[in-house]
């Protein structure tokens, strides 16, 4: 999908996708990150920054939150949230998720190229080359680092699936958590969110 779609969607995103809608899934996803004060978490795609307040419950303003997204419009909303709360530990980057690899980290964070945890929420169903993005994220983790993925999985064609595809521009039948299962240790998945349409999968870097 053309990213200009999200530049426009950003104006109403938090209204059409309010906190309560994904709260249970997000809350569970961020618990799975097992964040401790002082740690670094990468969020791809960070969108309008809806996760920031959840991360801060664990980080309490310490450590580092790196938010990456391709849409300038979505990032403007994320920057507004950061400014409103005067959060100093958040860094926001405009980048294509498919480009975020070890070289990208070396160029942007030469002193610290690995992170403790990564959350990829509602992104992989829309990214091209989604398997490669998972592989790259695993490369960016420290030993024992945690990767958590939250996304839609509706393998059987349905009106609901068509609606989610239409509004979010993603493919809701990709075997994302099945792919992750083979790549990590301590794999877990909970498929119970949003009436069974949204999963949260987690694993530790092997
Ligand atoms: C459904 S939103 C999810 C945003 C956020 N994670 C959330 O849960 O609210 C999908 C996001 O993916 C971003 N996006 C789409 N294609 C991208 C790409 N190739 N690289 C980085 N971000 C991308 C969009 O700009 C949008 O913010």
PDB file of C-alpha atoms and ligand atoms in Angstrom:
ATOM      1  CA  UNK A   1       0.000   0.000   0.000  1.00  0.00           C
ATOM      2  CA  UNK A   2       1.141   3.527  -0.811  1.00  0.00           C
ATOM      3  CA  UNK A   3       2.282   5.141   2.429  1.00  0.00           C
ATOM      4  CA  UNK A   4       0.368   8.334   1.542  1.00  0.00           C
ATOM      5  CA  UNK A   5      -2.702   6.335   2.613  1.00  0.00           C
ATOM      6  CA  UNK A   6      -1.366   6.328   6.186  1.00  0.00           C
ATOM      7  CA  UNK A   7      -0.416  10.023   5.959  1.00  0.00           C
ATOM      8  CA  UNK A   8      -4.124  10.727   5.427  1.00  0.00           C
ATOM      9  CA  UNK A   9      -5.349   7.988   7.807  1.00  0.00           C
ATOM     10  CA  UNK A  10      -3.153   9.468  10.572  1.00  0.00           C
ATOM     11  CA  UNK A  11      -5.622  12.314  11.042  1.00  0.00           C
ATOM     12  CA  UNK A  12      -8.312   9.916  12.264  1.00  0.00           C
ATOM     13  CA  UNK A  13      -6.260   6.839  13.265  1.00  0.00           C
ATOM     14  CA  UNK A  14      -6.497   7.273  17.052  1.00  0.00           C
ATOM     15  CA  UNK A  15     -10.195   7.936  16.703  1.00  0.00           C
ATOM     16  CA  UNK A  16     -10.940   4.941  14.436  1.00  0.00           C
ATOM     17  CA  UNK A  17      -8.523   2.682  16.333  1.00  0.00           C
ATOM     18  CA  UNK A  18      -9.078   3.863  19.917  1.00  0.00           C
ATOM     19  CA  UNK A  19      -7.093   2.628  22.911  1.00  0.00           C
ATOM     20  CA  UNK A  20      -9.782   0.233  24.127  1.00  0.00           C
ATOM     21  CA  UNK A  21      -9.952  -1.633  20.818  1.00  0.00           C
ATOM     22  CA  UNK A  22      -6.513  -3.226  21.068  1.00  0.00           C
ATOM     23  CA  UNK A  23      -5.950  -2.649  24.796  1.00  0.00           C
ATOM     24  CA  UNK A  24      -5.972  -6.307  25.877  1.00  0.00           C
ATOM     25  CA  UNK A  25      -3.714  -7.394  23.039  1.00  0.00           C
ATOM     26  CA  UNK A  26      -1.323  -4.445  23.493  1.00  0.00           C
ATOM     27  CA  UNK A  27      -1.183  -4.912  27.247  1.00  0.00           C
ATOM     28  CA  UNK A  28      -0.349  -8.590  26.823  1.00  0.00           C
ATOM     29  CA  UNK A  29       2.181  -7.878  24.042  1.00  0.00           C
ATOM     30  CA  UNK A  30       4.036  -5.347  26.156  1.00  0.00           C
ATOM     31  CA  UNK A  31       4.041  -7.648  29.193  1.00  0.00           C
ATOM     32  CA  UNK A  32       5.725 -10.257  27.002  1.00  0.00           C
ATOM     33  CA  UNK A  33       8.596  -7.834  26.298  1.00  0.00           C
ATOM     34  CA  UNK A  34       9.599  -8.157  29.991  1.00  0.00           C
ATOM     35  CA  UNK A  35      11.005  -4.615  29.950  1.00  0.00           C
ATOM     36  CA  UNK A  36      13.120  -3.430  32.847  1.00  0.00           C
ATOM     37  CA  UNK A  37      14.121   0.157  33.652  1.00  0.00           C
ATOM     38  CA  UNK A  38      17.134   1.221  31.604  1.00  0.00           C
ATOM     39  CA  UNK A  39      16.474  -1.139  28.683  1.00  0.00           C
ATOM     40  CA  UNK A  40      16.079  -0.301  24.987  1.00  0.00           C
ATOM     41  CA  UNK A  41      12.951  -1.261  23.059  1.00  0.00           C
ATOM     42  CA  UNK A  42      12.437  -0.883  19.324  1.00  0.00           C
ATOM     43  CA  UNK A  43       8.882  -0.407  18.044  1.00  0.00           C
ATOM     44  CA  UNK A  44       8.277  -1.082  14.325  1.00  0.00           C
ATOM     45  CA  UNK A  45       5.938   0.375  13.094  1.00  0.00           C
ATOM     46  CA  UNK A  46       5.301   2.824  15.923  1.00  0.00           C
ATOM     47  CA  UNK A  47       2.404   4.522  14.096  1.00  0.00           C
ATOM     48  CA  UNK A  48       0.885   7.317  16.173  1.00  0.00           C
ATOM     49  CA  UNK A  49       2.755   6.171  19.298  1.00  0.00           C
ATOM     50  CA  UNK A  50      -0.096   4.341  20.999  1.00  0.00           C
ATOM     51  CA  UNK A  51       2.431   2.006  22.667  1.00  0.00           C
ATOM     52  CA  UNK A  52       4.507   4.736  24.278  1.00  0.00           C
ATOM     53  CA  UNK A  53       2.439   4.999  27.441  1.00  0.00           C
ATOM     54  CA  UNK A  54       2.503   1.197  27.835  1.00  0.00           C
ATOM     55  CA  UNK A  55       6.309   1.084  27.490  1.00  0.00           C
ATOM     56  CA  UNK A  56       6.676   3.857  30.054  1.00  0.00           C
ATOM     57  CA  UNK A  57       4.783   1.802  32.659  1.00  0.00           C
ATOM     58  CA  UNK A  58       7.861  -0.455  32.661  1.00  0.00           C
ATOM     59  CA  UNK A  59      10.671   1.944  31.736  1.00  0.00           C
ATOM     60  CA  UNK A  60       9.437   4.875  33.884  1.00  0.00           C
ATOM     61  CA  UNK A  61      11.151   7.377  31.601  1.00  0.00           C
ATOM     62  CA  UNK A  62      14.506   5.519  31.658  1.00  0.00           C
ATOM     63  CA  UNK A  63      16.282   3.587  28.919  1.00  0.00           C
ATOM     64  CA  UNK A  64      15.315   4.162  25.336  1.00  0.00           C
ATOM     65  CA  UNK A  65      12.266   3.752  23.126  1.00  0.00           C
ATOM     66  CA  UNK A  66      13.072   3.823  19.402  1.00  0.00           C
ATOM     67  CA  UNK A  67       9.962   4.311  17.290  1.00  0.00           C
ATOM     68  CA  UNK A  68      10.178   3.702  13.530  1.00  0.00           C
ATOM     69  CA  UNK A  69       7.515   4.221  10.888  1.00  0.00           C
ATOM     70  CA  UNK A  70       7.409   5.208   7.226  1.00  0.00           C
ATOM     71  CA  UNK A  71       4.467   7.624   7.397  1.00  0.00           C
ATOM     72  CA  UNK A  72       5.297  11.229   8.233  1.00  0.00           C
ATOM     73  CA  UNK A  73       1.655  11.800   9.194  1.00  0.00           C
ATOM     74  CA  UNK A  74       1.614   8.920  11.695  1.00  0.00           C
ATOM     75  CA  UNK A  75       4.963  10.068  13.094  1.00  0.00           C
ATOM     76  CA  UNK A  76       3.672  13.626  13.611  1.00  0.00           C
ATOM     77  CA  UNK A  77       1.017  12.180  15.942  1.00  0.00           C
ATOM     78  CA  UNK A  78       3.673  10.106  17.726  1.00  0.00           C
ATOM     79  CA  UNK A  79       5.803  13.239  18.159  1.00  0.00           C
ATOM     80  CA  UNK A  80       2.763  15.083  19.570  1.00  0.00           C
ATOM     81  CA  UNK A  81       2.332  12.372  22.235  1.00  0.00           C
ATOM     82  CA  UNK A  82       6.017  12.527  23.122  1.00  0.00           C
ATOM     83  CA  UNK A  83       5.909  16.329  23.418  1.00  0.00           C
ATOM     84  CA  UNK A  84       2.664  16.394  25.411  1.00  0.00           C
ATOM     85  CA  UNK A  85       4.141  14.100  28.091  1.00  0.00           C
ATOM     86  CA  UNK A  86       7.656  15.567  27.817  1.00  0.00           C
ATOM     87  CA  UNK A  87       9.088  12.072  27.418  1.00  0.00           C
ATOM     88  CA  UNK A  88      12.851  12.427  26.921  1.00  0.00           C
ATOM     89  CA  UNK A  89      13.657   8.743  26.317  1.00  0.00           C
ATOM     90  CA  UNK A  90      11.873   8.424  22.950  1.00  0.00           C
ATOM     91  CA  UNK A  91      13.602   8.708  19.580  1.00  0.00           C
ATOM     92  CA  UNK A  92      11.510   8.701  16.439  1.00  0.00           C
ATOM     93  CA  UNK A  93      12.751   7.778  12.958  1.00  0.00           C
ATOM     94  CA  UNK A  94      11.107   7.794   9.542  1.00  0.00           C
ATOM     95  CA  UNK A  95      12.240   4.634   7.792  1.00  0.00           C
ATOM     96  CA  UNK A  96      10.945   1.750   5.715  1.00  0.00           C
ATOM     97  CA  UNK A  97      10.750  -1.350   7.925  1.00  0.00           C
ATOM     98  CA  UNK A  98      12.422  -3.408   5.217  1.00  0.00           C
ATOM     99  CA  UNK A  99      15.546  -1.219   5.575  1.00  0.00           C
ATOM    100  CA  UNK A 100      15.901  -1.575   9.349  1.00  0.00           C
ATOM    101  CA  UNK A 101      18.765  -4.032   9.643  1.00  0.00           C
ATOM    102  CA  UNK A 102      22.204  -4.220  11.232  1.00  0.00           C
ATOM    103  CA  UNK A 103      23.619  -1.632   8.814  1.00  0.00           C
ATOM    104  CA  UNK A 104      20.806   0.749   9.672  1.00  0.00           C
ATOM    105  CA  UNK A 105      21.570   0.354  13.376  1.00  0.00           C
ATOM    106  CA  UNK A 106      25.302   0.901  12.801  1.00  0.00           C
ATOM    107  CA  UNK A 107      24.531   4.114  10.914  1.00  0.00           C
ATOM    108  CA  UNK A 108      22.052   5.433  13.471  1.00  0.00           C
ATOM    109  CA  UNK A 109      23.281   3.942  16.765  1.00  0.00           C
ATOM    110  CA  UNK A 110      27.002   3.232  16.289  1.00  0.00           C
ATOM    111  CA  UNK A 111      27.598   2.886  20.041  1.00  0.00           C
ATOM    112  CA  UNK A 112      24.815   0.414  20.698  1.00  0.00           C
ATOM    113  CA  UNK A 113      23.703  -1.635  17.723  1.00  0.00           C
ATOM    114  CA  UNK A 114      21.646  -4.275  19.574  1.00  0.00           C
ATOM    115  CA  UNK A 115      18.437  -3.849  21.556  1.00  0.00           C
ATOM    116  CA  UNK A 116      16.799  -5.679  24.469  1.00  0.00           C
ATOM    117  CA  UNK A 117      13.341  -6.026  22.985  1.00  0.00           C
ATOM    118  CA  UNK A 118      11.348  -5.396  19.806  1.00  0.00           C
ATOM    119  CA  UNK A 119       7.614  -4.952  19.373  1.00  0.00           C
ATOM    120  CA  UNK A 120       6.224  -5.251  15.850  1.00  0.00           C
ATOM    121  CA  UNK A 121       2.512  -4.519  16.086  1.00  0.00           C
ATOM    122  CA  UNK A 122       0.031  -4.432  13.215  1.00  0.00           C
ATOM    123  CA  UNK A 123       2.884  -4.089  10.752  1.00  0.00           C
ATOM    124  CA  UNK A 124       3.865  -7.440   9.236  1.00  0.00           C
ATOM    125  CA  UNK A 125       0.443  -8.031   7.695  1.00  0.00           C
ATOM    126  CA  UNK A 126       1.115  -4.921   5.605  1.00  0.00           C
ATOM    127  CA  UNK A 127       4.856  -5.025   4.937  1.00  0.00           C
ATOM    128  CA  UNK A 128       6.266  -6.444   1.743  1.00  0.00           C
ATOM    129  CA  UNK A 129       9.001  -9.031   2.437  1.00  0.00           C
ATOM    130  CA  UNK A 130       7.577  -9.660   5.903  1.00  0.00           C
ATOM    131  CA  UNK A 131       9.715 -12.773   6.468  1.00  0.00           C
ATOM    132  CA  UNK A 132      12.855 -10.711   5.841  1.00  0.00           C
ATOM    133  CA  UNK A 133      11.661  -8.070   8.309  1.00  0.00           C
ATOM    134  CA  UNK A 134      11.298 -10.798  10.985  1.00  0.00           C
ATOM    135  CA  UNK A 135      14.785 -12.119  10.203  1.00  0.00           C
ATOM    136  CA  UNK A 136      16.247  -8.604  10.401  1.00  0.00           C
ATOM    137  CA  UNK A 137      14.528  -7.886  13.724  1.00  0.00           C
ATOM    138  CA  UNK A 138      15.967 -11.063  15.224  1.00  0.00           C
ATOM    139  CA  UNK A 139      19.431  -9.940  14.084  1.00  0.00           C
ATOM    140  CA  UNK A 140      18.994  -6.672  15.999  1.00  0.00           C
ATOM    141  CA  UNK A 141      18.325  -8.340  19.350  1.00  0.00           C
ATOM    142  CA  UNK A 142      20.907  -8.867  22.066  1.00  0.00           C
ATOM    143  CA  UNK A 143      21.413 -12.490  23.166  1.00  0.00           C
ATOM    144  CA  UNK A 144      18.243 -13.419  25.098  1.00  0.00           C
ATOM    145  CA  UNK A 145      16.452 -10.408  23.601  1.00  0.00           C
ATOM    146  CA  UNK A 146      12.683 -10.709  23.113  1.00  0.00           C
ATOM    147  CA  UNK A 147      10.703 -10.265  19.893  1.00  0.00           C
ATOM    148  CA  UNK A 148       6.954  -9.761  20.239  1.00  0.00           C
ATOM    149  CA  UNK A 149       4.583  -9.638  17.284  1.00  0.00           C
ATOM    150  CA  UNK A 150       0.956  -8.566  17.466  1.00  0.00           C
ATOM    151  CA  UNK A 151      -1.119  -8.806  14.317  1.00  0.00           C
ATOM    152  CA  UNK A 152      -4.249 -10.068  12.640  1.00  0.00           C
ATOM    153  CA  UNK A 153      -4.629 -13.677  11.525  1.00  0.00           C
ATOM    154  CA  UNK A 154      -7.872 -14.573   9.778  1.00  0.00           C
ATOM    155  CA  UNK A 155      -6.994 -17.545   7.538  1.00  0.00           C
ATOM    156  CA  UNK A 156     -10.545 -18.238   6.362  1.00  0.00           C
ATOM    157  CA  UNK A 157     -12.008 -15.617   3.969  1.00  0.00           C
ATOM    158  CA  UNK A 158     -14.689 -13.565   5.746  1.00  0.00           C
ATOM    159  CA  UNK A 159     -16.368 -10.186   5.626  1.00  0.00           C
ATOM    160  CA  UNK A 160     -14.438  -9.234   8.735  1.00  0.00           C
ATOM    161  CA  UNK A 161     -11.145 -10.148   7.054  1.00  0.00           C
ATOM    162  CA  UNK A 162     -12.092  -8.103   3.993  1.00  0.00           C
ATOM    163  CA  UNK A 163     -12.898  -5.106   6.205  1.00  0.00           C
ATOM    164  CA  UNK A 164      -9.578  -5.308   8.080  1.00  0.00           C
ATOM    165  CA  UNK A 165      -7.750  -5.606   4.749  1.00  0.00           C
ATOM    166  CA  UNK A 166      -9.653  -2.629   3.354  1.00  0.00           C
ATOM    167  CA  UNK A 167      -9.080  -0.331   6.325  1.00  0.00           C
ATOM    168  CA  UNK A 168      -5.504  -1.325   7.144  1.00  0.00           C
ATOM    169  CA  UNK A 169      -4.193  -2.370   3.756  1.00  0.00           C
ATOM    170  CA  UNK A 170      -2.773  -5.634   5.091  1.00  0.00           C
ATOM    171  CA  UNK A 171      -2.966  -9.326   4.216  1.00  0.00           C
ATOM    172  CA  UNK A 172      -4.678 -10.940   7.198  1.00  0.00           C
ATOM    173  CA  UNK A 173      -3.919 -14.556   6.266  1.00  0.00           C
ATOM    174  CA  UNK A 174      -0.126 -14.508   6.425  1.00  0.00           C
ATOM    175  CA  UNK A 175       1.380 -17.298   8.573  1.00  0.00           C
ATOM    176  CA  UNK A 176       3.345 -14.803  10.647  1.00  0.00           C
ATOM    177  CA  UNK A 177       3.416 -16.489  14.023  1.00  0.00           C
ATOM    178  CA  UNK A 178       3.986 -19.871  12.402  1.00  0.00           C
ATOM    179  CA  UNK A 179       7.104 -18.428  10.737  1.00  0.00           C
ATOM    180  CA  UNK A 180       8.306 -16.933  14.024  1.00  0.00           C
ATOM    181  CA  UNK A 181       7.807 -20.253  15.848  1.00  0.00           C
ATOM    182  CA  UNK A 182      10.686 -21.811  13.905  1.00  0.00           C
ATOM    183  CA  UNK A 183      13.076 -18.929  14.471  1.00  0.00           C
ATOM    184  CA  UNK A 184      13.083 -18.386  18.255  1.00  0.00           C
ATOM    185  CA  UNK A 185      13.301 -20.259  21.509  1.00  0.00           C
ATOM    186  CA  UNK A 186      10.587 -20.145  24.187  1.00  0.00           C
ATOM    187  CA  UNK A 187       7.980 -19.459  21.496  1.00  0.00           C
ATOM    188  CA  UNK A 188       4.490 -18.652  22.756  1.00  0.00           C
ATOM    189  CA  UNK A 189       1.335 -17.458  21.059  1.00  0.00           C
ATOM    190  CA  UNK A 190      -2.034 -16.263  22.320  1.00  0.00           C
ATOM    191  CA  UNK A 191      -4.694 -16.099  19.605  1.00  0.00           C
ATOM    192  CA  UNK A 192      -7.596 -15.006  21.794  1.00  0.00           C
ATOM    193  CA  UNK A 193      -7.677 -11.262  21.192  1.00  0.00           C
ATOM    194  CA  UNK A 194     -10.349  -9.332  19.297  1.00  0.00           C
ATOM    195  CA  UNK A 195     -12.646 -12.353  19.094  1.00  0.00           C
ATOM    196  CA  UNK A 196      -9.833 -14.611  17.937  1.00  0.00           C
ATOM    197  CA  UNK A 197      -8.698 -12.346  15.088  1.00  0.00           C
ATOM    198  CA  UNK A 198      -5.607 -10.870  16.720  1.00  0.00           C
ATOM    199  CA  UNK A 199      -2.638 -12.832  18.041  1.00  0.00           C
ATOM    200  CA  UNK A 200       0.319 -11.954  20.223  1.00  0.00           C
ATOM    201  CA  UNK A 201       3.385 -14.128  19.626  1.00  0.00           C
ATOM    202  CA  UNK A 202       6.681 -13.925  21.474  1.00  0.00           C
ATOM    203  CA  UNK A 203      10.061 -15.588  21.469  1.00  0.00           C
ATOM    204  CA  UNK A 204      13.635 -15.244  22.615  1.00  0.00           C
ATOM    205  CA  UNK A 205      16.553 -14.823  20.218  1.00  0.00           C
ATOM    206  CA  UNK A 206      18.233 -18.214  19.731  1.00  0.00           C
TER     207      UNK A 206
HETATM  208  C1  LIG B   1      -2.114  -0.409  11.353  1.00  0.00           C
HETATM  209  S1  LIG B   1      -0.824   0.750  11.608  1.00  0.00           S
HETATM  210  C2  LIG B   1      -0.120   0.188  13.137  1.00  0.00           C
HETATM  211  C3  LIG B   1       0.593   1.274  13.897  1.00  0.00           C
HETATM  212  C4  LIG B   1       0.939   0.917  15.348  1.00  0.00           C
HETATM  213  N1  LIG B   1       1.865  -0.180  15.419  1.00  0.00           N
HETATM  214  C5  LIG B   1      -0.305   0.611  16.125  1.00  0.00           C
HETATM  215  O1  LIG B   1      -0.477  -0.542  16.563  1.00  0.00           O
HETATM  216  O2  LIG B   1      -1.131   1.514  16.312  1.00  0.00           O
HETATM  217  C6  LIG B   1       0.367   0.269  10.388  1.00  0.00           C
HETATM  218  C7  LIG B   1       1.572   1.181  10.350  1.00  0.00           C
HETATM  219  O3  LIG B   1       2.555   0.655   9.465  1.00  0.00           O
HETATM  220  C8  LIG B   1       3.207   1.750   8.848  1.00  0.00           C
HETATM  221  N2  LIG B   1       3.893   1.246   7.660  1.00  0.00           N
HETATM  222  C9  LIG B   1       3.327   0.758   6.528  1.00  0.00           C
HETATM  223  N3  LIG B   1       4.282   0.324   5.680  1.00  0.00           N
HETATM  224  C10 LIG B   1       5.469   0.543   6.291  1.00  0.00           C
HETATM  225  C11 LIG B   1       6.824   0.272   5.947  1.00  0.00           C
HETATM  226  N4  LIG B   1       7.155  -0.297   4.782  1.00  0.00           N
HETATM  227  N5  LIG B   1       7.786   0.607   6.838  1.00  0.00           N
HETATM  228  C12 LIG B   1       7.479   1.176   8.032  1.00  0.00           C
HETATM  229  N6  LIG B   1       6.211   1.457   8.404  1.00  0.00           N
HETATM  230  C13 LIG B   1       5.230   1.137   7.554  1.00  0.00           C
HETATM  231  C14 LIG B   1       2.102   2.731   8.594  1.00  0.00           C
HETATM  232  O4  LIG B   1       2.576   4.022   8.384  1.00  0.00           O
HETATM  233  C15 LIG B   1       1.299   2.604   9.879  1.00  0.00           C
HETATM  234  O5  LIG B   1       1.723   3.509  10.847  1.00  0.00           O
END
